């Protein structure tokens, strides 16, 4: 039945104790302990292209005049794709070495 009272009811002492008991969380004896916190390294595969893109965007928005030969026939794009491919390959090689 819906309570149309103007004021909420006050919990009793046993209800307050039950609320405290439910809010206390203790780990079980069968649970694994938390692993020690390790410091994360920067993801260079994402950081280097991201920083390069940000610098390139700022340079182009500032109106700097870059040489046209660099952009002809996708030369710049090929260089970026090859660089990203090499970076991904190197990151996978490092991961494989860490797993051993």
Short mmCIF file of C-alpha atoms in Angstrom, two decimals:
data_model
loop_
_atom_site.label_atom_id
_atom_site.label_comp_id
_atom_site.label_asym_id
_atom_site.label_seq_id
_atom_site.Cartn_x
_atom_site.Cartn_y
_atom_site.Cartn_z
CA UNK A 1 0.00 0.00 0.00
CA UNK A 2 1.32 3.43 -0.88
CA UNK A 3 2.40 5.63 2.00
CA UNK A 4 1.01 9.14 1.58
CA UNK A 5 2.66 10.41 4.74
CA UNK A 6 4.26 13.83 4.55
CA UNK A 7 7.37 12.70 6.45
CA UNK A 8 9.42 9.55 5.82
CA UNK A 9 9.51 6.93 8.52
CA UNK A 10 12.52 6.76 10.83
CA UNK A 11 14.47 3.49 10.66
CA UNK A 12 14.71 1.47 13.83
CA UNK A 13 17.99 0.49 15.50
CA UNK A 14 18.00 -3.02 14.02
CA UNK A 15 17.37 -1.58 10.52
CA UNK A 16 20.32 0.80 10.93
CA UNK A 17 22.54 -2.09 12.11
CA UNK A 18 21.47 -4.21 9.16
CA UNK A 19 22.29 -1.34 6.79
CA UNK A 20 25.79 -1.02 8.28
CA UNK A 21 26.32 -4.79 7.99
CA UNK A 22 25.31 -4.79 4.35
CA UNK A 23 27.57 -1.87 3.52
CA UNK A 24 30.64 -3.59 4.97
CA UNK A 25 32.29 -5.73 2.30
CA UNK A 26 34.92 -8.23 3.35
CA UNK A 27 36.83 -10.40 0.86
CA UNK A 28 36.25 -14.13 0.95
CA UNK A 29 39.12 -16.41 1.91
CA UNK A 30 38.89 -18.08 -1.52
CA UNK A 31 39.30 -14.83 -3.46
CA UNK A 32 42.59 -14.00 -5.14
CA UNK A 33 44.46 -11.08 -3.60
CA UNK A 34 44.56 -7.87 -5.59
CA UNK A 35 47.57 -7.73 -7.88
CA UNK A 36 50.16 -5.11 -6.99
CA UNK A 37 49.69 -1.83 -8.80
CA UNK A 38 52.03 -1.57 -11.76
CA UNK A 39 52.98 1.66 -13.38
CA UNK A 40 51.63 1.84 -16.91
CA UNK A 41 53.93 2.82 -19.73
CA UNK A 42 52.96 5.26 -22.42
CA UNK A 43 51.64 3.65 -25.59
CA UNK A 44 54.19 4.93 -28.09
CA UNK A 45 52.27 3.42 -31.00
CA UNK A 46 49.43 5.82 -30.28
CA UNK A 47 51.44 8.68 -28.81
CA UNK A 48 53.85 9.29 -31.71
CA UNK A 49 51.26 9.42 -34.54
CA UNK A 50 48.92 11.42 -32.29
CA UNK A 51 51.57 14.00 -31.50
CA UNK A 52 52.61 14.15 -35.16
CA UNK A 53 49.01 14.68 -36.26
CA UNK A 54 48.51 17.43 -33.67
CA UNK A 55 51.69 19.25 -34.77
CA UNK A 56 50.75 18.90 -38.45
CA UNK A 57 47.22 20.19 -37.79
CA UNK A 58 48.53 23.23 -35.91
CA UNK A 59 51.07 23.99 -38.66
CA UNK A 60 48.44 23.73 -41.39
CA UNK A 61 45.86 25.78 -39.46
CA UNK A 62 48.48 28.47 -38.86
CA UNK A 63 48.82 28.82 -42.62
CA UNK A 64 52.41 27.67 -42.96
CA UNK A 65 53.46 27.05 -46.55
CA UNK A 66 54.79 23.49 -46.89
CA UNK A 67 56.59 22.31 -50.05
CA UNK A 68 54.18 20.80 -52.60
CA UNK A 69 56.59 18.03 -53.63
CA UNK A 70 56.07 16.38 -50.27
CA UNK A 71 52.33 15.94 -50.96
CA UNK A 72 52.44 14.88 -54.63
CA UNK A 73 51.29 11.37 -55.54
CA UNK A 74 50.74 10.38 -51.93
CA UNK A 75 54.42 10.40 -50.95
CA UNK A 76 53.66 11.76 -47.52
CA UNK A 77 50.85 9.24 -47.00
CA UNK A 78 53.11 6.34 -47.95
CA UNK A 79 55.76 7.52 -45.50
CA UNK A 80 53.18 7.74 -42.72
CA UNK A 81 51.75 4.29 -43.49
CA UNK A 82 55.19 2.69 -43.55
CA UNK A 83 56.16 4.42 -40.30
CA UNK A 84 52.97 3.30 -38.54
CA UNK A 85 53.44 -0.25 -39.83
CA UNK A 86 56.99 -0.39 -38.50
CA UNK A 87 55.83 1.02 -35.14
CA UNK A 88 53.09 -1.63 -34.86
CA UNK A 89 55.53 -4.38 -35.79
CA UNK A 90 58.03 -3.23 -33.17
CA UNK A 91 55.37 -3.04 -30.46
CA UNK A 92 54.29 -6.62 -31.23
CA UNK A 93 57.91 -7.81 -31.09
CA UNK A 94 58.31 -6.16 -27.66
CA UNK A 95 55.10 -7.78 -26.39
CA UNK A 96 56.28 -11.20 -27.59
CA UNK A 97 59.59 -10.76 -25.74
CA UNK A 98 57.81 -9.80 -22.51
CA UNK A 99 55.62 -12.93 -22.64
CA UNK A 100 58.61 -15.30 -22.60
#
